[in-house]
Amino acid sequence: MIIMEQIAASRPMVQISDVSKAFNGISVLDGLNLEIPIGQKVALLGPSGSGKTTILRLLMTLETIDAGQVRIEGVPMYEGAPDAPCLLPEGQIRAVRSRIGMVFQHFGLFPHLNVLNNIALPQILNGQAGKTEAENRAHELLQMVGLGEKAYLLPDQLSGGQKQRVAIARALALQPDILLFDEPTSALDPQRVSDVLDLLNMICRKTGTTMLLVTHEMEFARQFADRILFFDHGQIVEDGAPDVVFTNPKDNRTRAFLGLPVIDV
Amino acid sequence: MTELVLSDLLRSVLRGLEITVILTISGSILAFVCAFVFGLGRVSRWRFIRVFSVCYIELFRGTSVFVQVFWLYYALPAFGLLLSPLLAGILGLGLNVGAYGAEVVRSAVQATGRDQYEACCALNFTRYQTFRYIILPQAFPRMLPVFGNNMVELMKASSIVSLISLSDITFQAQQFRIRTGQTFLPFAVTLIVYFILYLGILFFIRSVTRLANPQKVKV
Amino acid sequence: MISFSKKIKKYSFILGISLSFLYFIHSADCRANGESRPTRLEKLQKRGYVRIGLSNEPPWTVIDADGQVGGAGPDLTHAVFQRMGVSELQGVLSTFGGLIPGLLAGRSDAISSGLFIQPGRCQAVAFSEPDLCDREAFLMKKDMPLALKTYRDLATDSSLQVGVPAGGTEEREALAAGVPASRLVPVPDGPSGMIMLLAGRIQVYSLPASSAQHLVDLWRGQKFSLVTVEDAPVMCAGTAFSPNAVDLRDAYDHVLAKLKADGTYDRILRAHGFDPSLARGHTREEFCRGKESL
Ligand SMILES: Nc1ncnc2c1ncn2[C@@H]1O[C@H](COP(=O)(O)OP(=O)(O)O)[C@@H](O)[C@H]1O
Ligand SMILES: [Mg+2]
């Protein structure tokens, strides 16, 4: 038993093996391999269209892969042959999905529910808490994200930054093991960006949750992440600690992206 | 004009009104149920249900309600199914308007943004939970104005039931004319009664709309 | 092109469904025709009431504000059925056009609503011997100096718009006399015909004399003149039965003949302003055969 647990603990939280994905015949990911250990905070950088969102979406099962396998702490998401993988049936995939949460660029709040219920309802529907408990927890989280007095407003009565903070609180309420952030500040007014970044920093410090963040805020990525992945055309061209990647990237595409002088080979 | 004629008119109108109201309410309830069953059936995951729903919707939208009621009442007995006139009327009106309603339900459900479905997936909702707690509450208010129009159409179409020996308000007005030779009076009264029914439906839909829409809190 | 053929597929599918539906109905009809029921009358006797298809056509059929049924047709039919051992008459009220479909669909056991016996209808239903007979009449405004006595007169004056009951026999008579179809205006019901006369939409309203008399009485304040048409044959209505209820019809005829003999028939017809002598000498045969009997 002890040995088994040790093996489990040594497993990566996310393991992407030989994953390919094409949209309408155009390949976006081609044989991608990536492992993320438990608790690591990863920032995904790279030019637009390089496949960053696609990676988050297939982890969230919003997209399915064409080939390969994805494992969450050793548990596979697909069955069947590796060249024709098939997402697990609804009942089984929900167990895996329950470990993952996602924050979208455009918030995805439920417009017909007030802020409190946006956060409380998912807890209730997932059987994590009763009504009172879920609401108490929602109030606590709102306090934490600095929106304690907005509980009874509808989402469209909030500013963009406030909406995104509610969306983050909603994702946190389900206590996932993995949190995915897809450009959480891209849709915000510049003066609201810092509210959300401050919140992300705080969560990052406070929890041991594994996090994947897609962002264009270079400075922030540097503070936030343990590890930087630089993508180009669906491939990881740079993978390393922030200080290394930002000061001395080895790939010219990264250098160009960061505005550093290109090295002649 | 004698008092006798007026009391005759009053009795006729009230008797006809009863039939018209029963048809409108029962027909609308049936139409509502059909709209949901077949509107959702149209976007079902199962092909058989989709095909069946499309057949129902196109068959009932593509033929006139007049012919449908006629069939239910005069042709079904050949199968040994002798529906009462009232039931035939309710079925004909309800099934016809339900086919239009089904398209309303379908488009309202499909008008819900993809981001809502994706948020539901990210929050690990089941399909049922997604529909019941997220999609339906957003789609339902969108359906209401059109449902209101459909209900008014059903009320107005209900006058075709004289074809199947139901004495609705239009038929009663017509009978009154034949008995008395008076034309202006019965049709003036009928006009007003229909308009009052229309206002009633309008009021009903307004109230439901108010209940179905989320309440904003003053900031 | 692709979406076009898709549409064709869709509609031919729907058409196919409807056609097979029709086929089933047709075969069900054939089965119903095949079997004979010698106990039809006994069934009615046991049930205690007969359902009679009616549309409101005073004085042939009169339905009051409370839905009570009266008029020459139902009263006579009621009397016949009472003699046959069926005490109660239940009216199945519909529009004139709904009468025969209702009978064929089994919604009523018989029609007694001033349905004239004519060859076309004889194909669809089984008529009794003639019961209510009537002449044709023209209704006009009194202040119109029109000397109209025949359908042929209508044909000669090309300025006349002629109202005829929708679905009635008058249209055919007028056409046969040479009145062009363009001058024939279908009239949905009596009061509408009167209003059309008053408004000048039609100058002549051709309809059965007893119906015309009833309308003139209703419009007692207005001045209408009623002329009996000279070149029109006497028309007779019969009580109509389903074609597979000939046995019931025969039993009905049997009793009808008795009532004609014992004076009950005359009494009922006079009470509603009909002339009992008109039916004498006329037979169902004659009307079902059509024109040559003229
Ligand atoms: N649903 C889709 N249908 C078609 N193409 C898509 C779809 N989603 C993404 N793509 C394509 O896949 C590529 C990668 O997209 P994405 O992962 O969103 O990139 P990033 O998030 O890095 O900007 C892009 O070329 C994009 O056009
Ligand atoms: Mg993206």
mmCIF file of N, CA and C and ligand atoms in Angstrom, chain A residues 23-24 28 47-54 63, ligand 1:
data_model
loop_
_atom_site.group_PDB
_atom_site.id
_atom_site.type_symbol
_atom_site.label_atom_id
_atom_site.label_comp_id
_atom_site.label_asym_id
_atom_site.label_seq_id
_atom_site.Cartn_x
_atom_site.Cartn_y
_atom_site.Cartn_z
ATOM 1 N N PHE A 23 -7.866 20.818 -36.910
ATOM 2 C CA PHE A 23 -9.190 21.396 -37.173
ATOM 3 C C PHE A 23 -9.390 21.458 -38.672
ATOM 4 N N ASN A 24 -10.399 20.799 -39.156
ATOM 5 C CA ASN A 24 -10.698 20.783 -40.595
ATOM 6 C C ASN A 24 -9.462 20.418 -41.424
ATOM 7 N N VAL A 28 -3.032 21.374 -35.657
ATOM 8 C CA VAL A 28 -2.720 22.402 -34.665
ATOM 9 C C VAL A 28 -1.693 21.865 -33.676
ATOM 10 N N PRO A 47 2.847 33.225 -29.735
ATOM 11 C CA PRO A 47 2.018 34.055 -30.598
ATOM 12 C C PRO A 47 0.603 33.499 -30.721
ATOM 13 N N SER A 48 -0.281 34.357 -31.127
ATOM 14 C CA SER A 48 -1.678 33.979 -31.308
ATOM 15 C C SER A 48 -1.788 32.896 -32.379
ATOM 16 N N GLY A 49 -2.623 31.904 -32.105
ATOM 17 C CA GLY A 49 -2.812 30.822 -33.070
ATOM 18 C C GLY A 49 -1.822 29.694 -32.911
ATOM 19 N N SER A 50 -0.990 29.734 -31.849
ATOM 20 C CA SER A 50 0.042 28.712 -31.699
ATOM 21 C C SER A 50 -0.473 27.463 -30.985
ATOM 22 N N GLY A 51 -1.724 27.470 -30.520
ATOM 23 C CA GLY A 51 -2.308 26.249 -29.960
ATOM 24 C C GLY A 51 -2.429 26.227 -28.451
ATOM 25 N N LYS A 52 -2.204 27.391 -27.792
ATOM 26 C CA LYS A 52 -2.236 27.429 -26.322
ATOM 27 C C LYS A 52 -3.643 27.123 -25.797
ATOM 28 N N THR A 53 -4.635 27.818 -26.369
ATOM 29 C CA THR A 53 -6.020 27.609 -25.940
ATOM 30 C C THR A 53 -6.449 26.161 -26.184
ATOM 31 N N THR A 54 -6.013 25.630 -27.319
ATOM 32 C CA THR A 54 -6.400 24.262 -27.667
ATOM 33 C C THR A 54 -5.947 23.277 -26.592
ATOM 34 N N GLU A 63 -12.541 19.971 -26.168
ATOM 35 C CA GLU A 63 -12.153 19.419 -27.468
ATOM 36 C C GLU A 63 -11.679 18.002 -27.216
HETATM 37 N N1 LIG D 1 -12.971 25.247 -33.298
HETATM 38 C C1 LIG D 1 -11.995 25.485 -34.204
HETATM 39 N N2 LIG D 1 -12.227 25.300 -35.519
HETATM 40 C C2 LIG D 1 -11.285 25.513 -36.431
HETATM 41 N N3 LIG D 1 -10.043 25.927 -36.128
HETATM 42 C C3 LIG D 1 -9.742 26.164 -34.839
HETATM 43 C C4 LIG D 1 -10.698 25.950 -33.817
HETATM 44 N N4 LIG D 1 -10.124 26.234 -32.629
HETATM 45 C C5 LIG D 1 -8.873 26.620 -32.929
HETATM 46 N N5 LIG D 1 -8.625 26.580 -34.226
HETATM 47 C C6 LIG D 1 -7.375 26.894 -34.882
HETATM 48 O O1 LIG D 1 -6.346 26.236 -34.181
HETATM 49 C C7 LIG D 1 -5.215 27.057 -34.103
HETATM 50 C C8 LIG D 1 -4.777 27.208 -32.655
HETATM 51 O O2 LIG D 1 -5.771 27.953 -31.980
HETATM 52 P P1 LIG D 1 -5.659 28.340 -30.450
HETATM 53 O O3 LIG D 1 -5.393 27.117 -29.672
HETATM 54 O O4 LIG D 1 -6.910 29.092 -30.104
HETATM 55 O O5 LIG D 1 -4.416 29.291 -30.437
HETATM 56 P P2 LIG D 1 -3.953 30.322 -29.305
HETATM 57 O O6 LIG D 1 -4.849 30.156 -28.132
HETATM 58 O O7 LIG D 1 -2.554 29.988 -29.062
HETATM 59 O O8 LIG D 1 -4.098 31.694 -29.906
HETATM 60 C C9 LIG D 1 -5.556 28.381 -34.752
HETATM 61 O O9 LIG D 1 -5.020 28.393 -36.053
HETATM 62 C C10 LIG D 1 -7.051 28.375 -34.809
HETATM 63 O O10 LIG D 1 -7.506 29.050 -35.949
#
